[in-house]
PDB file of N, CA and C in Angstrom:
ATOM      1  N   MET A   1      -2.948  -1.633  19.416  1.00  0.00           N
ATOM      2  CA  MET A   1      -2.386  -0.555  18.782  1.00  0.00           C
ATOM      3  C   MET A   1      -3.480   0.603  18.787  1.00  0.00           C
ATOM      4  N   ASN A   2      -3.113   1.792  18.903  1.00  0.00           N
ATOM      5  CA  ASN A   2      -4.246   2.790  18.943  1.00  0.00           C
ATOM      6  C   ASN A   2      -4.496   3.342  17.561  1.00  0.00           C
ATOM      7  N   VAL A   3      -5.616   3.859  17.279  1.00  0.00           N
ATOM      8  CA  VAL A   3      -6.277   4.239  15.931  1.00  0.00           C
ATOM      9  C   VAL A   3      -5.113   5.211  15.363  1.00  0.00           C
ATOM     10  N   ASN A   4      -4.715   6.256  16.124  1.00  0.00           N
ATOM     11  CA  ASN A   4      -3.954   7.353  15.462  1.00  0.00           C
ATOM     12  C   ASN A   4      -2.600   6.712  15.015  1.00  0.00           C
ATOM     13  N   LYS A   5      -2.023   5.859  15.829  1.00  0.00           N
ATOM     14  CA  LYS A   5      -0.881   5.238  15.374  1.00  0.00           C
ATOM     15  C   LYS A   5      -0.920   4.371  13.986  1.00  0.00           C
ATOM     16  N   ILE A   6      -2.046   3.636  14.026  1.00  0.00           N
ATOM     17  CA  ILE A   6      -2.066   2.900  12.803  1.00  0.00           C
ATOM     18  C   ILE A   6      -2.445   3.677  11.740  1.00  0.00           C
ATOM     19  N   MET A   7      -3.471   4.714  11.796  1.00  0.00           N
ATOM     20  CA  MET A   7      -3.613   5.785  10.733  1.00  0.00           C
ATOM     21  C   MET A   7      -2.404   6.506  10.345  1.00  0.00           C
ATOM     22  N   GLY A   8      -1.528   6.884  11.311  1.00  0.00           N
ATOM     23  CA  GLY A   8      -0.374   7.453  11.062  1.00  0.00           C
ATOM     24  C   GLY A   8       0.504   6.704   9.945  1.00  0.00           C
ATOM     25  N   GLU A   9       0.549   5.416  10.247  1.00  0.00           N
ATOM     26  CA  GLU A   9       1.241   4.256   9.676  1.00  0.00           C
ATOM     27  C   GLU A   9       0.647   4.280   8.094  1.00  0.00           C
ATOM     28  N   VAL A  10      -0.530   4.238   8.133  1.00  0.00           N
ATOM     29  CA  VAL A  10      -1.286   4.255   6.775  1.00  0.00           C
ATOM     30  C   VAL A  10      -0.936   5.397   6.013  1.00  0.00           C
ATOM     31  N   ARG A  11      -0.930   6.619   6.588  1.00  0.00           N
ATOM     32  CA  ARG A  11      -0.317   7.916   5.980  1.00  0.00           C
ATOM     33  C   ARG A  11       1.045   7.740   5.232  1.00  0.00           C
ATOM     34  N   GLY A  12       1.767   7.129   6.176  1.00  0.00           N
ATOM     35  CA  GLY A  12       3.346   7.001   5.582  1.00  0.00           C
ATOM     36  C   GLY A  12       3.375   6.218   4.416  1.00  0.00           C
ATOM     37  N   LYS A  13       2.586   4.893   4.666  1.00  0.00           N
ATOM     38  CA  LYS A  13       2.668   4.021   3.484  1.00  0.00           C
ATOM     39  C   LYS A  13       1.995   4.533   2.249  1.00  0.00           C
ATOM     40  N   LEU A  14       0.915   5.215   2.380  1.00  0.00           N
ATOM     41  CA  LEU A  14       0.303   5.845   1.080  1.00  0.00           C
ATOM     42  C   LEU A  14       1.098   6.958   0.659  1.00  0.00           C
ATOM     43  N   ALA A  15       1.958   7.562   1.560  1.00  0.00           N
ATOM     44  CA  ALA A  15       2.806   8.719   0.886  1.00  0.00           C
ATOM     45  C   ALA A  15       3.981   8.139   0.091  1.00  0.00           C
ATOM     46  N   GLU A  16       4.332   6.921   0.557  1.00  0.00           N
ATOM     47  CA  GLU A  16       5.428   6.354  -0.181  1.00  0.00           C
ATOM     48  C   GLU A  16       4.975   5.669  -1.432  1.00  0.00           C
ATOM     49  N   ALA A  17       3.619   5.281  -1.471  1.00  0.00           N
ATOM     50  CA  ALA A  17       3.152   4.691  -2.607  1.00  0.00           C
ATOM     51  C   ALA A  17       2.831   5.922  -3.712  1.00  0.00           C
ATOM     52  N   GLU A  18       2.415   6.957  -3.171  1.00  0.00           N
ATOM     53  CA  GLU A  18       2.292   8.020  -4.347  1.00  0.00           C
ATOM     54  C   GLU A  18       3.410   8.456  -4.759  1.00  0.00           C
ATOM     55  N   LYS A  19       4.555   8.506  -3.952  1.00  0.00           N
ATOM     56  CA  LYS A  19       5.916   8.755  -4.490  1.00  0.00           C
ATOM     57  C   LYS A  19       6.294   7.932  -5.477  1.00  0.00           C
ATOM     58  N   GLY A  20       6.117   6.525  -5.146  1.00  0.00           N
ATOM     59  CA  GLY A  20       6.361   5.554  -6.272  1.00  0.00           C
ATOM     60  C   GLY A  20       5.628   5.584  -7.471  1.00  0.00           C
ATOM     61  N   VAL A  21       4.527   5.942  -7.461  1.00  0.00           N
ATOM     62  CA  VAL A  21       3.633   6.124  -8.548  1.00  0.00           C
ATOM     63  C   VAL A  21       4.313   7.221  -9.118  1.00  0.00           C
ATOM     64  N   ARG A  22       4.699   8.458  -8.672  1.00  0.00           N
ATOM     65  CA  ARG A  22       5.247   9.509  -9.417  1.00  0.00           C
ATOM     66  C   ARG A  22       6.494   9.291 -10.012  1.00  0.00           C
ATOM     67  N   LEU A  23       7.289   8.650  -9.589  1.00  0.00           N
ATOM     68  CA  LEU A  23       8.756   8.248  -9.844  1.00  0.00           C
ATOM     69  C   LEU A  23       9.085   7.077 -10.791  1.00  0.00           C
ATOM     70  N   SER A  24       8.201   6.264 -10.731  1.00  0.00           N
ATOM     71  CA  SER A  24       8.122   5.069 -11.541  1.00  0.00           C
ATOM     72  C   SER A  24       7.297   5.217 -12.896  1.00  0.00           C
ATOM     73  N   GLN A  25       7.902   4.468 -13.824  1.00  0.00           N
ATOM     74  CA  GLN A  25       7.404   4.224 -15.060  1.00  0.00           C
ATOM     75  C   GLN A  25       7.074   2.824 -15.417  1.00  0.00           C
ATOM     76  N   TRP A  26       5.836   2.348 -15.678  1.00  0.00           N
ATOM     77  CA  TRP A  26       5.569   1.175 -16.229  1.00  0.00           C
ATOM     78  C   TRP A  26       5.215   1.150 -17.625  1.00  0.00           C
ATOM     79  N   PRO A  27       6.221   0.302 -18.438  1.00  0.00           N
ATOM     80  CA  PRO A  27       5.937   0.450 -20.089  1.00  0.00           C
ATOM     81  C   PRO A  27       4.407  -0.339 -20.258  1.00  0.00           C
ATOM     82  N   ASP A  28       3.857  -0.077 -21.206  1.00  0.00           N
ATOM     83  CA  ASP A  28       2.654  -0.748 -21.742  1.00  0.00           C
ATOM     84  C   ASP A  28       2.974  -2.042 -22.360  1.00  0.00           C
ATOM     85  N   THR A  29       3.590  -2.852 -21.369  1.00  0.00           N
ATOM     86  CA  THR A  29       3.830  -4.324 -22.019  1.00  0.00           C
ATOM     87  C   THR A  29       3.435  -5.371 -20.998  1.00  0.00           C
ATOM     88  N   ASP A  30       3.268  -6.652 -21.125  1.00  0.00           N
ATOM     89  CA  ASP A  30       2.975  -7.559 -20.077  1.00  0.00           C
ATOM     90  C   ASP A  30       3.668  -7.244 -18.881  1.00  0.00           C
ATOM     91  N   GLU A  31       5.065  -7.181 -18.875  1.00  0.00           N
ATOM     92  CA  GLU A  31       5.939  -6.859 -17.784  1.00  0.00           C
ATOM     93  C   GLU A  31       5.642  -5.873 -17.135  1.00  0.00           C
ATOM     94  N   GLY A  32       5.173  -4.639 -17.600  1.00  0.00           N
ATOM     95  CA  GLY A  32       4.820  -3.379 -17.159  1.00  0.00           C
ATOM     96  C   GLY A  32       3.652  -3.542 -16.381  1.00  0.00           C
ATOM     97  N   ARG A  33       2.718  -4.151 -17.026  1.00  0.00           N
ATOM     98  CA  ARG A  33       1.551  -4.337 -16.156  1.00  0.00           C
ATOM     99  C   ARG A  33       1.571  -5.038 -15.089  1.00  0.00           C
ATOM    100  N   GLU A  34       2.343  -6.356 -15.134  1.00  0.00           N
ATOM    101  CA  GLU A  34       2.472  -7.133 -13.981  1.00  0.00           C
ATOM    102  C   GLU A  34       3.248  -6.403 -12.759  1.00  0.00           C
ATOM    103  N   SER A  35       4.162  -5.608 -13.306  1.00  0.00           N
ATOM    104  CA  SER A  35       4.728  -4.719 -12.337  1.00  0.00           C
ATOM    105  C   SER A  35       3.809  -3.711 -11.594  1.00  0.00           C
ATOM    106  N   ALA A  36       3.004  -3.119 -12.329  1.00  0.00           N
ATOM    107  CA  ALA A  36       2.022  -2.277 -11.574  1.00  0.00           C
ATOM    108  C   ALA A  36       1.085  -2.932 -10.870  1.00  0.00           C
ATOM    109  N   VAL A  37       0.714  -4.266 -11.341  1.00  0.00           N
ATOM    110  CA  VAL A  37      -0.378  -4.940 -10.487  1.00  0.00           C
ATOM    111  C   VAL A  37       0.339  -5.290  -9.092  1.00  0.00           C
ATOM    112  N   SER A  38       1.737  -5.802  -9.089  1.00  0.00           N
ATOM    113  CA  SER A  38       2.511  -6.262  -7.775  1.00  0.00           C
ATOM    114  C   SER A  38       2.492  -4.793  -7.031  1.00  0.00           C
ATOM    115  N   PHE A  39       2.666  -4.047  -7.548  1.00  0.00           N
ATOM    116  CA  PHE A  39       2.868  -2.475  -6.753  1.00  0.00           C
ATOM    117  C   PHE A  39       1.764  -2.309  -6.185  1.00  0.00           C
ATOM    118  N   LEU A  40       0.400  -2.273  -6.791  1.00  0.00           N
ATOM    119  CA  LEU A  40      -0.844  -2.060  -6.207  1.00  0.00           C
ATOM    120  C   LEU A  40      -1.295  -3.018  -5.270  1.00  0.00           C
ATOM    121  N   GLU A  41      -0.900  -4.268  -5.598  1.00  0.00           N
ATOM    122  CA  GLU A  41      -1.274  -5.431  -4.483  1.00  0.00           C
ATOM    123  C   GLU A  41      -0.344  -5.330  -3.204  1.00  0.00           C
ATOM    124  N   ALA A  42       0.760  -4.547  -3.269  1.00  0.00           N
ATOM    125  CA  ALA A  42       1.647  -4.385  -1.980  1.00  0.00           C
ATOM    126  C   ALA A  42       0.716  -3.311  -1.215  1.00  0.00           C
ATOM    127  N   VAL A  43       0.280  -2.287  -1.903  1.00  0.00           N
ATOM    128  CA  VAL A  43      -0.292  -1.106  -1.300  1.00  0.00           C
ATOM    129  C   VAL A  43      -1.431  -1.511  -0.730  1.00  0.00           C
ATOM    130  N   ALA A  44      -2.208  -2.408  -1.313  1.00  0.00           N
ATOM    131  CA  ALA A  44      -3.587  -2.860  -0.853  1.00  0.00           C
ATOM    132  C   ALA A  44      -3.360  -3.995   0.319  1.00  0.00           C
ATOM    133  N   ALA A  45      -2.164  -4.486   0.280  1.00  0.00           N
ATOM    134  CA  ALA A  45      -2.127  -5.408   1.614  1.00  0.00           C
ATOM    135  C   ALA A  45      -1.736  -4.537   2.760  1.00  0.00           C
ATOM    136  N   ASP A  46      -1.103  -3.562   2.654  1.00  0.00           N
ATOM    137  CA  ASP A  46      -0.816  -2.420   3.581  1.00  0.00           C
ATOM    138  C   ASP A  46      -2.097  -2.148   4.167  1.00  0.00           C
ATOM    139  N   VAL A  47      -3.019  -1.716   3.362  1.00  0.00           N
ATOM    140  CA  VAL A  47      -4.282  -0.928   3.815  1.00  0.00           C
ATOM    141  C   VAL A  47      -5.171  -2.128   4.314  1.00  0.00           C
ATOM    142  N   ARG A  48      -5.090  -3.315   3.862  1.00  0.00           N
ATOM    143  CA  ARG A  48      -5.856  -4.425   4.550  1.00  0.00           C
ATOM    144  C   ARG A  48      -5.256  -4.716   5.736  1.00  0.00           C
ATOM    145  N   GLY A  49      -4.000  -4.707   5.981  1.00  0.00           N
ATOM    146  CA  GLY A  49      -3.282  -5.078   7.364  1.00  0.00           C
ATOM    147  C   GLY A  49      -3.884  -3.828   8.424  1.00  0.00           C
ATOM    148  N   ALA A  50      -3.998  -2.781   7.922  1.00  0.00           N
ATOM    149  CA  ALA A  50      -4.453  -1.798   8.941  1.00  0.00           C
ATOM    150  C   ALA A  50      -5.972  -1.776   9.225  1.00  0.00           C
ATOM    151  N   ILE A  51      -6.753  -2.221   8.223  1.00  0.00           N
ATOM    152  CA  ILE A  51      -8.094  -2.438   8.511  1.00  0.00           C
ATOM    153  C   ILE A  51      -8.196  -3.626   9.332  1.00  0.00           C
ATOM    154  N   SER A  52      -7.485  -4.831   9.484  1.00  0.00           N
ATOM    155  CA  SER A  52      -7.458  -5.855  10.234  1.00  0.00           C
ATOM    156  C   SER A  52      -7.111  -5.326  11.675  1.00  0.00           C
ATOM    157  N   ALA A  53      -5.957  -4.550  11.756  1.00  0.00           N
ATOM    158  CA  ALA A  53      -5.674  -4.010  12.962  1.00  0.00           C
ATOM    159  C   ALA A  53      -6.643  -3.174  13.642  1.00  0.00           C
ATOM    160  N   LEU A  54      -7.276  -2.589  13.016  1.00  0.00           N
ATOM    161  CA  LEU A  54      -8.345  -1.562  13.402  1.00  0.00           C
ATOM    162  C   LEU A  54      -9.696  -2.366  13.976  1.00  0.00           C
ATOM    163  N   LYS A  55      -9.973  -3.558  13.245  1.00  0.00           N
ATOM    164  CA  LYS A  55     -11.050  -4.460  13.803  1.00  0.00           C
ATOM    165  C   LYS A  55     -10.346  -5.388  14.768  1.00  0.00           C
ATOM    166  N   GLY A  56      -9.188  -5.280  15.239  1.00  0.00           N
ATOM    167  CA  GLY A  56      -8.824  -6.163  16.243  1.00  0.00           C
ATOM    168  C   GLY A  56      -8.380  -7.606  15.705  1.00  0.00           C
ATOM    169  N   GLU A  57      -8.261  -7.745  14.665  1.00  0.00           N
ATOM    170  CA  GLU A  57      -7.841  -9.230  13.944  1.00  0.00           C
ATOM    171  C   GLU A  57      -6.479  -9.306  13.691  1.00  0.00           C
ATOM    172  N   GLU A  58      -5.593  -8.476  14.138  1.00  0.00           N
ATOM    173  CA  GLU A  58      -4.104  -8.448  14.127  1.00  0.00           C
ATOM    174  C   GLU A  58      -3.704  -9.818  14.976  1.00  0.00           C
ATOM    175  N   GLY A  59      -2.660 -10.490  14.306  1.00  0.00           N
ATOM    176  CA  GLY A  59      -2.274 -11.718  14.589  1.00  0.00           C
ATOM    177  C   GLY A  59      -1.137 -11.780  15.414  1.00  0.00           C
TER     178      GLY A  59
END
């Protein structure tokens, strides 16, 4: 996969994440924190996947 395609996908995922942060509310409770952590872990997984693809580690 070429670099520009991968980075374009990352831009799209980050734009979706930014929109999710703006539109979502996480209450200051254990459930709210767990939800926020899950959201951030999903974003991080997308970024890690792009890094792996750029390194040629894509499976």
